[in-house]
């Protein structure tokens, strides 16, 4: 599957924002602002107040929110996963966009949850923190949260996810229909289109 112009544009924005964030002195903009305002944050030198994407709903009952998306171009087809970890102010603390091989959307959704939880569980700064892993796949969330559900196709992944949840303090994965905004969706599409794989992690 060929990468669309919009997917390619998103990939370029990610790379430009990440470079300016870590290689330009005096750049105090959060990554979230830079992605939304490439020209102002990477070219204009004056301070601009950070603002969030209007379609994103900040966490309320938990301090951090990790929106994840997994999708495939067929059944099976090229599959990609994407996710964005943000605090209640919309500041991005991490993100990922990965191609995960050939599979269906169920596989991709499980792998997206697995990747997000693995990143959190291996970060000592997040142990004990309130974190919501949010997916719009009811089936994937049910498999991960319900101890009585046994999906043989994803048994190893589910066991690893539950181990990571235990490390984090028995956090639960949350189902929220159409919870993810365009950014994690673009990250997953970039992955399924075999775009540049990356994991950006501030923690």
PDB file of N, CA, C and O in Angstrom, residues 122-190:
ATOM      1  N   UNK A 122       7.765  -0.170  31.614  1.00  0.00           N
ATOM      2  CA  UNK A 122       9.225  -0.134  31.661  1.00  0.00           C
ATOM      3  C   UNK A 122       9.771   1.257  31.972  1.00  0.00           C
ATOM      4  O   UNK A 122      10.974   1.501  31.857  1.00  0.00           O
ATOM      5  N   UNK A 123       8.886   2.171  32.360  1.00  0.00           N
ATOM      6  CA  UNK A 123       9.298   3.517  32.743  1.00  0.00           C
ATOM      7  C   UNK A 123       9.087   3.685  34.241  1.00  0.00           C
ATOM      8  O   UNK A 123       7.953   3.725  34.724  1.00  0.00           O
ATOM      9  N   UNK A 124      10.171   3.768  34.994  1.00  0.00           N
ATOM     10  CA  UNK A 124      10.056   3.879  36.448  1.00  0.00           C
ATOM     11  C   UNK A 124       9.314   5.148  36.865  1.00  0.00           C
ATOM     12  O   UNK A 124       8.707   5.196  37.930  1.00  0.00           O
ATOM     13  N   UNK A 125       9.334   6.168  36.017  1.00  0.00           N
ATOM     14  CA  UNK A 125       8.661   7.425  36.346  1.00  0.00           C
ATOM     15  C   UNK A 125       7.144   7.278  36.360  1.00  0.00           C
ATOM     16  O   UNK A 125       6.438   8.125  36.927  1.00  0.00           O
ATOM     17  N   UNK A 126       6.629   6.203  35.753  1.00  0.00           N
ATOM     18  CA  UNK A 126       5.181   6.030  35.661  1.00  0.00           C
ATOM     19  C   UNK A 126       4.624   5.004  36.638  1.00  0.00           C
ATOM     20  O   UNK A 126       3.405   4.844  36.723  1.00  0.00           O
ATOM     21  N   UNK A 127       5.493   4.314  37.366  1.00  0.00           N
ATOM     22  CA  UNK A 127       5.016   3.324  38.321  1.00  0.00           C
ATOM     23  C   UNK A 127       4.191   4.023  39.405  1.00  0.00           C
ATOM     24  O   UNK A 127       4.643   4.964  40.042  1.00  0.00           O
ATOM     25  N   UNK A 128       2.960   3.568  39.598  1.00  0.00           N
ATOM     26  CA  UNK A 128       2.073   4.154  40.592  1.00  0.00           C
ATOM     27  C   UNK A 128       1.271   5.333  40.094  1.00  0.00           C
ATOM     28  O   UNK A 128       0.380   5.826  40.796  1.00  0.00           O
ATOM     29  N   UNK A 129       1.553   5.816  38.875  1.00  0.00           N
ATOM     30  CA  UNK A 129       0.799   6.943  38.308  1.00  0.00           C
ATOM     31  C   UNK A 129      -0.566   6.468  37.811  1.00  0.00           C
ATOM     32  O   UNK A 129      -0.760   5.312  37.454  1.00  0.00           O
ATOM     33  N   UNK A 130      -1.510   7.387  37.807  1.00  0.00           N
ATOM     34  CA  UNK A 130      -2.828   7.096  37.246  1.00  0.00           C
ATOM     35  C   UNK A 130      -2.744   7.220  35.732  1.00  0.00           C
ATOM     36  O   UNK A 130      -2.488   8.301  35.197  1.00  0.00           O
ATOM     37  N   UNK A 131      -2.933   6.119  35.031  1.00  0.00           N
ATOM     38  CA  UNK A 131      -2.809   6.101  33.574  1.00  0.00           C
ATOM     39  C   UNK A 131      -4.029   5.413  32.972  1.00  0.00           C
ATOM     40  O   UNK A 131      -4.413   4.321  33.396  1.00  0.00           O
ATOM     41  N   UNK A 132      -4.613   6.030  31.984  1.00  0.00           N
ATOM     42  CA  UNK A 132      -5.709   5.416  31.240  1.00  0.00           C
ATOM     43  C   UNK A 132      -5.219   5.015  29.862  1.00  0.00           C
ATOM     44  O   UNK A 132      -4.793   5.869  29.091  1.00  0.00           O
ATOM     45  N   UNK A 133      -5.216   3.712  29.582  1.00  0.00           N
ATOM     46  CA  UNK A 133      -4.896   3.230  28.237  1.00  0.00           C
ATOM     47  C   UNK A 133      -6.232   3.132  27.515  1.00  0.00           C
ATOM     48  O   UNK A 133      -7.074   2.311  27.869  1.00  0.00           O
ATOM     49  N   UNK A 134      -6.449   3.969  26.508  1.00  0.00           N
ATOM     50  CA  UNK A 134      -7.766   4.098  25.900  1.00  0.00           C
ATOM     51  C   UNK A 134      -7.781   3.573  24.470  1.00  0.00           C
ATOM     52  O   UNK A 134      -7.003   4.014  23.625  1.00  0.00           O
ATOM     53  N   UNK A 135      -8.676   2.626  24.214  1.00  0.00           N
ATOM     54  CA  UNK A 135      -8.828   2.023  22.889  1.00  0.00           C
ATOM     55  C   UNK A 135     -10.289   2.076  22.486  1.00  0.00           C
ATOM     56  O   UNK A 135     -11.184   2.002  23.332  1.00  0.00           O
ATOM     57  N   UNK A 136     -10.555   2.189  21.171  1.00  0.00           N
ATOM     58  CA  UNK A 136     -11.937   2.169  20.704  1.00  0.00           C
ATOM     59  C   UNK A 136     -12.332   0.784  20.196  1.00  0.00           C
ATOM     60  O   UNK A 136     -13.333   0.631  19.508  1.00  0.00           O
ATOM     61  N   UNK A 137     -11.550  -0.240  20.564  1.00  0.00           N
ATOM     62  CA  UNK A 137     -11.874  -1.619  20.203  1.00  0.00           C
ATOM     63  C   UNK A 137     -12.453  -2.327  21.423  1.00  0.00           C
ATOM     64  O   UNK A 137     -11.726  -2.706  22.345  1.00  0.00           O
ATOM     65  N   UNK A 138     -13.768  -2.517  21.428  1.00  0.00           N
ATOM     66  CA  UNK A 138     -14.431  -3.172  22.561  1.00  0.00           C
ATOM     67  C   UNK A 138     -13.923  -4.597  22.747  1.00  0.00           C
ATOM     68  O   UNK A 138     -13.739  -5.061  23.876  1.00  0.00           O
ATOM     69  N   UNK A 139     -13.698  -5.305  21.655  1.00  0.00           N
ATOM     70  CA  UNK A 139     -13.238  -6.695  21.734  1.00  0.00           C
ATOM     71  C   UNK A 139     -11.857  -6.788  22.370  1.00  0.00           C
ATOM     72  O   UNK A 139     -11.611  -7.630  23.246  1.00  0.00           O
ATOM     73  N   UNK A 140     -10.943  -5.926  21.941  1.00  0.00           N
ATOM     74  CA  UNK A 140      -9.591  -5.950  22.488  1.00  0.00           C
ATOM     75  C   UNK A 140      -9.594  -5.604  23.971  1.00  0.00           C
ATOM     76  O   UNK A 140      -8.905  -6.249  24.769  1.00  0.00           O
ATOM     77  N   UNK A 141     -10.366  -4.611  24.361  1.00  0.00           N
ATOM     78  CA  UNK A 141     -10.425  -4.198  25.756  1.00  0.00           C
ATOM     79  C   UNK A 141     -11.012  -5.306  26.622  1.00  0.00           C
ATOM     80  O   UNK A 141     -10.541  -5.575  27.729  1.00  0.00           O
ATOM     81  N   UNK A 142     -12.052  -5.990  26.128  1.00  0.00           N
ATOM     82  CA  UNK A 142     -12.666  -7.082  26.870  1.00  0.00           C
ATOM     83  C   UNK A 142     -11.667  -8.219  27.081  1.00  0.00           C
ATOM     84  O   UNK A 142     -11.567  -8.775  28.175  1.00  0.00           O
ATOM     85  N   UNK A 143     -10.928  -8.562  26.058  1.00  0.00           N
ATOM     86  CA  UNK A 143      -9.934  -9.639  26.162  1.00  0.00           C
ATOM     87  C   UNK A 143      -8.866  -9.315  27.195  1.00  0.00           C
ATOM     88  O   UNK A 143      -8.416 -10.184  27.939  1.00  0.00           O
ATOM     89  N   UNK A 144      -8.456  -8.063  27.256  1.00  0.00           N
ATOM     90  CA  UNK A 144      -7.384  -7.658  28.165  1.00  0.00           C
ATOM     91  C   UNK A 144      -7.871  -7.585  29.613  1.00  0.00           C
ATOM     92  O   UNK A 144      -7.175  -8.023  30.534  1.00  0.00           O
ATOM     93  N   UNK A 145      -9.070  -7.060  29.821  1.00  0.00           N
ATOM     94  CA  UNK A 145      -9.556  -6.803  31.174  1.00  0.00           C
ATOM     95  C   UNK A 145     -10.253  -7.987  31.829  1.00  0.00           C
ATOM     96  O   UNK A 145     -10.191  -8.139  33.050  1.00  0.00           O
ATOM     97  N   UNK A 146     -10.960  -8.810  31.054  1.00  0.00           N
ATOM     98  CA  UNK A 146     -11.771  -9.881  31.635  1.00  0.00           C
ATOM     99  C   UNK A 146     -10.923 -11.134  31.859  1.00  0.00           C
ATOM    100  O   UNK A 146     -10.453 -11.743  30.905  1.00  0.00           O
ATOM    101  N   UNK A 147     -10.758 -11.506  33.122  1.00  0.00           N
ATOM    102  CA  UNK A 147      -9.920 -12.659  33.455  1.00  0.00           C
ATOM    103  C   UNK A 147     -10.486 -13.949  32.866  1.00  0.00           C
ATOM    104  O   UNK A 147      -9.745 -14.897  32.597  1.00  0.00           O
ATOM    105  N   UNK A 148     -11.803 -14.005  32.655  1.00  0.00           N
ATOM    106  CA  UNK A 148     -12.409 -15.231  32.156  1.00  0.00           C
ATOM    107  C   UNK A 148     -12.363 -15.372  30.648  1.00  0.00           C
ATOM    108  O   UNK A 148     -12.720 -16.418  30.109  1.00  0.00           O
ATOM    109  N   UNK A 149     -11.924 -14.337  29.938  1.00  0.00           N
ATOM    110  CA  UNK A 149     -11.879 -14.392  28.481  1.00  0.00           C
ATOM    111  C   UNK A 149     -10.591 -15.060  28.042  1.00  0.00           C
ATOM    112  O   UNK A 149      -9.504 -14.685  28.479  1.00  0.00           O
ATOM    113  N   UNK A 150     -10.720 -16.034  27.172  1.00  0.00           N
ATOM    114  CA  UNK A 150      -9.539 -16.743  26.686  1.00  0.00           C
ATOM    115  C   UNK A 150      -9.545 -16.768  25.161  1.00  0.00           C
ATOM    116  O   UNK A 150     -10.274 -17.538  24.546  1.00  0.00           O
ATOM    117  N   UNK A 151      -8.773 -15.899  24.574  1.00  0.00           N
ATOM    118  CA  UNK A 151      -8.631 -15.867  23.126  1.00  0.00           C
ATOM    119  C   UNK A 151      -7.292 -16.496  22.794  1.00  0.00           C
ATOM    120  O   UNK A 151      -6.244 -15.903  22.987  1.00  0.00           O
ATOM    121  N   UNK A 152      -7.328 -17.750  22.322  1.00  0.00           N
ATOM    122  CA  UNK A 152      -6.100 -18.505  22.097  1.00  0.00           C
ATOM    123  C   UNK A 152      -5.155 -17.811  21.122  1.00  0.00           C
ATOM    124  O   UNK A 152      -3.938 -17.921  21.247  1.00  0.00           O
ATOM    125  N   UNK A 153      -5.729 -17.083  20.155  1.00  0.00           N
ATOM    126  CA  UNK A 153      -4.900 -16.427  19.147  1.00  0.00           C
ATOM    127  C   UNK A 153      -4.013 -15.337  19.751  1.00  0.00           C
ATOM    128  O   UNK A 153      -2.946 -15.033  19.222  1.00  0.00           O
ATOM    129  N   UNK A 154      -4.452 -14.756  20.856  1.00  0.00           N
ATOM    130  CA  UNK A 154      -3.718 -13.648  21.469  1.00  0.00           C
ATOM    131  C   UNK A 154      -3.322 -13.940  22.910  1.00  0.00           C
ATOM    132  O   UNK A 154      -3.052 -13.023  23.670  1.00  0.00           O
ATOM    133  N   UNK A 155      -3.276 -15.220  23.282  1.00  0.00           N
ATOM    134  CA  UNK A 155      -3.033 -15.574  24.679  1.00  0.00           C
ATOM    135  C   UNK A 155      -1.710 -15.003  25.192  1.00  0.00           C
ATOM    136  O   UNK A 155      -1.646 -14.429  26.274  1.00  0.00           O
ATOM    137  N   UNK A 156      -0.635 -15.146  24.423  1.00  0.00           N
ATOM    138  CA  UNK A 156       0.669 -14.648  24.876  1.00  0.00           C
ATOM    139  C   UNK A 156       0.663 -13.136  25.056  1.00  0.00           C
ATOM    140  O   UNK A 156       1.206 -12.613  26.035  1.00  0.00           O
ATOM    141  N   UNK A 157       0.043 -12.435  24.092  1.00  0.00           N
ATOM    142  CA  UNK A 157      -0.025 -10.973  24.179  1.00  0.00           C
ATOM    143  C   UNK A 157      -0.835 -10.552  25.403  1.00  0.00           C
ATOM    144  O   UNK A 157      -0.448  -9.643  26.139  1.00  0.00           O
ATOM    145  N   UNK A 158      -1.975 -11.220  25.614  1.00  0.00           N
ATOM    146  CA  UNK A 158      -2.840 -10.878  26.749  1.00  0.00           C
ATOM    147  C   UNK A 158      -2.111 -11.094  28.070  1.00  0.00           C
ATOM    148  O   UNK A 158      -2.189 -10.265  28.987  1.00  0.00           O
ATOM    149  N   UNK A 159      -1.384 -12.208  28.185  1.00  0.00           N
ATOM    150  CA  UNK A 159      -0.645 -12.485  29.412  1.00  0.00           C
ATOM    151  C   UNK A 159       0.421 -11.420  29.663  1.00  0.00           C
ATOM    152  O   UNK A 159       0.610 -10.972  30.808  1.00  0.00           O
ATOM    153  N   UNK A 160       1.112 -11.006  28.620  1.00  0.00           N
ATOM    154  CA  UNK A 160       2.137  -9.967  28.772  1.00  0.00           C
ATOM    155  C   UNK A 160       1.511  -8.632  29.168  1.00  0.00           C
ATOM    156  O   UNK A 160       2.073  -7.887  29.987  1.00  0.00           O
ATOM    157  N   UNK A 161       0.358  -8.316  28.573  1.00  0.00           N
ATOM    158  CA  UNK A 161      -0.342  -7.075  28.921  1.00  0.00           C
ATOM    159  C   UNK A 161      -0.749  -7.091  30.385  1.00  0.00           C
ATOM    160  O   UNK A 161      -0.562  -6.107  31.117  1.00  0.00           O
ATOM    161  N   UNK A 162      -1.300  -8.212  30.851  1.00  0.00           N
ATOM    162  CA  UNK A 162      -1.742  -8.305  32.237  1.00  0.00           C
ATOM    163  C   UNK A 162      -0.566  -8.232  33.203  1.00  0.00           C
ATOM    164  O   UNK A 162      -0.689  -7.669  34.295  1.00  0.00           O
ATOM    165  N   UNK A 163       0.576  -8.766  32.810  1.00  0.00           N
ATOM    166  CA  UNK A 163       1.773  -8.653  33.650  1.00  0.00           C
ATOM    167  C   UNK A 163       2.209  -7.198  33.772  1.00  0.00           C
ATOM    168  O   UNK A 163       2.575  -6.730  34.859  1.00  0.00           O
ATOM    169  N   UNK A 164       2.152  -6.482  32.655  1.00  0.00           N
ATOM    170  CA  UNK A 164       2.522  -5.060  32.672  1.00  0.00           C
ATOM    171  C   UNK A 164       1.531  -4.250  33.491  1.00  0.00           C
ATOM    172  O   UNK A 164       1.913  -3.316  34.214  1.00  0.00           O
ATOM    173  N   UNK A 165       0.252  -4.582  33.395  1.00  0.00           N
ATOM    174  CA  UNK A 165      -0.766  -3.894  34.188  1.00  0.00           C
ATOM    175  C   UNK A 165      -0.510  -4.103  35.672  1.00  0.00           C
ATOM    176  O   UNK A 165      -0.692  -3.186  36.486  1.00  0.00           O
ATOM    177  N   UNK A 166      -0.089  -5.300  36.035  1.00  0.00           N
ATOM    178  CA  UNK A 166       0.221  -5.592  37.431  1.00  0.00           C
ATOM    179  C   UNK A 166       1.395  -4.738  37.909  1.00  0.00           C
ATOM    180  O   UNK A 166       1.381  -4.184  39.007  1.00  0.00           O
ATOM    181  N   UNK A 167       2.419  -4.610  37.062  1.00  0.00           N
ATOM    182  CA  UNK A 167       3.575  -3.782  37.410  1.00  0.00           C
ATOM    183  C   UNK A 167       3.157  -2.330  37.632  1.00  0.00           C
ATOM    184  O   UNK A 167       3.640  -1.654  38.545  1.00  0.00           O
ATOM    185  N   UNK A 168       2.218  -1.869  36.814  1.00  0.00           N
ATOM    186  CA  UNK A 168       1.748  -0.486  36.914  1.00  0.00           C
ATOM    187  C   UNK A 168       0.765  -0.276  38.058  1.00  0.00           C
ATOM    188  O   UNK A 168       0.362   0.842  38.336  1.00  0.00           O
ATOM    189  N   UNK A 169       0.359  -1.352  38.711  1.00  0.00           N
ATOM    190  CA  UNK A 169      -0.577  -1.226  39.818  1.00  0.00           C
ATOM    191  C   UNK A 169      -1.994  -1.609  39.444  1.00  0.00           C
ATOM    192  O   UNK A 169      -2.955  -0.970  39.875  1.00  0.00           O
ATOM    193  N   UNK A 170      -2.110  -2.664  38.614  1.00  0.00           N
ATOM    194  CA  UNK A 170      -3.427  -3.173  38.219  1.00  0.00           C
ATOM    195  C   UNK A 170      -4.296  -2.129  37.530  1.00  0.00           C
ATOM    196  O   UNK A 170      -5.497  -2.011  37.786  1.00  0.00           O
ATOM    197  N   UNK A 171      -3.693  -1.346  36.672  1.00  0.00           N
ATOM    198  CA  UNK A 171      -4.461  -0.407  35.854  1.00  0.00           C
ATOM    199  C   UNK A 171      -5.333  -1.190  34.872  1.00  0.00           C
ATOM    200  O   UNK A 171      -5.061  -2.328  34.544  1.00  0.00           O
ATOM    201  N   UNK A 172      -6.380  -0.557  34.383  1.00  0.00           N
ATOM    202  CA  UNK A 172      -7.259  -1.210  33.424  1.00  0.00           C
ATOM    203  C   UNK A 172      -7.217  -0.472  32.089  1.00  0.00           C
ATOM    204  O   UNK A 172      -6.983   0.725  32.038  1.00  0.00           O
ATOM    205  N   UNK A 173      -7.438  -1.231  31.044  1.00  0.00           N
ATOM    206  CA  UNK A 173      -7.560  -0.629  29.722  1.00  0.00           C
ATOM    207  C   UNK A 173      -8.999  -0.171  29.567  1.00  0.00           C
ATOM    208  O   UNK A 173      -9.945  -0.869  29.938  1.00  0.00           O
ATOM    209  N   UNK A 174      -9.174   1.005  29.020  1.00  0.00           N
ATOM    210  CA  UNK A 174     -10.496   1.636  28.951  1.00  0.00           C
ATOM    211  C   UNK A 174     -11.020   1.622  27.530  1.00  0.00           C
ATOM    212  O   UNK A 174     -10.295   1.940  26.584  1.00  0.00           O
ATOM    213  N   UNK A 175     -12.284   1.244  27.387  1.00  0.00           N
ATOM    214  CA  UNK A 175     -12.937   1.316  26.083  1.00  0.00           C
ATOM    215  C   UNK A 175     -13.676   2.638  25.973  1.00  0.00           C
ATOM    216  O   UNK A 175     -14.421   3.033  26.862  1.00  0.00           O
ATOM    217  N   UNK A 176     -13.459   3.331  24.878  1.00  0.00           N
ATOM    218  CA  UNK A 176     -14.173   4.579  24.631  1.00  0.00           C
ATOM    219  C   UNK A 176     -14.421   4.673  23.140  1.00  0.00           C
ATOM    220  O   UNK A 176     -13.487   4.855  22.358  1.00  0.00           O
ATOM    221  N   UNK A 177     -15.667   4.527  22.721  1.00  0.00           N
ATOM    222  CA  UNK A 177     -16.007   4.513  21.307  1.00  0.00           C
ATOM    223  C   UNK A 177     -15.558   5.805  20.644  1.00  0.00           C
ATOM    224  O   UNK A 177     -15.884   6.893  21.102  1.00  0.00           O
ATOM    225  N   UNK A 178     -14.774   5.639  19.559  1.00  0.00           N
ATOM    226  CA  UNK A 178     -14.234   6.784  18.811  1.00  0.00           C
ATOM    227  C   UNK A 178     -13.484   7.747  19.730  1.00  0.00           C
ATOM    228  O   UNK A 178     -13.562   8.960  19.591  1.00  0.00           O
ATOM    229  N   UNK A 179     -12.727   7.181  20.665  1.00  0.00           N
ATOM    230  CA  UNK A 179     -12.010   8.025  21.622  1.00  0.00           C
ATOM    231  C   UNK A 179     -10.789   8.697  21.020  1.00  0.00           C
ATOM    232  O   UNK A 179     -10.396   9.767  21.432  1.00  0.00           O
ATOM    233  N   UNK A 180     -10.180   8.041  20.062  1.00  0.00           N
ATOM    234  CA  UNK A 180      -8.912   8.544  19.545  1.00  0.00           C
ATOM    235  C   UNK A 180      -9.114   9.666  18.536  1.00  0.00           C
ATOM    236  O   UNK A 180     -10.010   9.600  17.711  1.00  0.00           O
ATOM    237  N   UNK A 181      -8.268  10.667  18.617  1.00  0.00           N
ATOM    238  CA  UNK A 181      -8.362  11.748  17.650  1.00  0.00           C
ATOM    239  C   UNK A 181      -7.504  11.443  16.440  1.00  0.00           C
ATOM    240  O   UNK A 181      -6.979  10.346  16.280  1.00  0.00           O
ATOM    241  N   UNK A 182      -7.298  12.393  15.581  1.00  0.00           N
ATOM    242  CA  UNK A 182      -6.634  12.150  14.309  1.00  0.00           C
ATOM    243  C   UNK A 182      -5.155  11.817  14.445  1.00  0.00           C
ATOM    244  O   UNK A 182      -4.596  11.146  13.582  1.00  0.00           O
ATOM    245  N   UNK A 183      -4.496  12.257  15.515  1.00  0.00           N
ATOM    246  CA  UNK A 183      -3.061  12.022  15.630  1.00  0.00           C
ATOM    247  C   UNK A 183      -2.707  10.542  15.800  1.00  0.00           C
ATOM    248  O   UNK A 183      -1.914  10.010  15.015  1.00  0.00           O
ATOM    249  N   UNK A 184      -3.247   9.822  16.795  1.00  0.00           N
ATOM    250  CA  UNK A 184      -2.915   8.392  16.881  1.00  0.00           C
ATOM    251  C   UNK A 184      -3.406   7.608  15.674  1.00  0.00           C
ATOM    252  O   UNK A 184      -2.777   6.623  15.265  1.00  0.00           O
ATOM    253  N   UNK A 185      -4.495   8.037  15.074  1.00  0.00           N
ATOM    254  CA  UNK A 185      -4.985   7.378  13.866  1.00  0.00           C
ATOM    255  C   UNK A 185      -3.981   7.555  12.725  1.00  0.00           C
ATOM    256  O   UNK A 185      -3.698   6.619  11.979  1.00  0.00           O
ATOM    257  N   UNK A 186      -3.434   8.759  12.594  1.00  0.00           N
ATOM    258  CA  UNK A 186      -2.419   9.012  11.564  1.00  0.00           C
ATOM    259  C   UNK A 186      -1.159   8.203  11.816  1.00  0.00           C
ATOM    260  O   UNK A 186      -0.518   7.720  10.884  1.00  0.00           O
ATOM    261  N   UNK A 187      -0.811   8.037  13.089  1.00  0.00           N
ATOM    262  CA  UNK A 187       0.359   7.251  13.436  1.00  0.00           C
ATOM    263  C   UNK A 187       0.172   5.789  13.025  1.00  0.00           C
ATOM    264  O   UNK A 187       1.090   5.150  12.512  1.00  0.00           O
ATOM    265  N   UNK A 188      -1.032   5.252  13.267  1.00  0.00           N
ATOM    266  CA  UNK A 188      -1.318   3.871  12.892  1.00  0.00           C
ATOM    267  C   UNK A 188      -1.335   3.717  11.371  1.00  0.00           C
ATOM    268  O   UNK A 188      -0.839   2.727  10.827  1.00  0.00           O
ATOM    269  N   UNK A 189      -1.893   4.703  10.682  1.00  0.00           N
ATOM    270  CA  UNK A 189      -1.922   4.652   9.216  1.00  0.00           C
ATOM    271  C   UNK A 189      -0.512   4.728   8.648  1.00  0.00           C
ATOM    272  O   UNK A 189      -0.201   4.075   7.652  1.00  0.00           O
ATOM    273  N   UNK A 190       0.327   5.539   9.286  1.00  0.00           N
ATOM    274  CA  UNK A 190       1.719   5.619   8.857  1.00  0.00           C
ATOM    275  C   UNK A 190       2.388   4.251   8.981  1.00  0.00           C
ATOM    276  O   UNK A 190       3.140   3.828   8.108  1.00  0.00           O
TER     277      UNK A 190
END
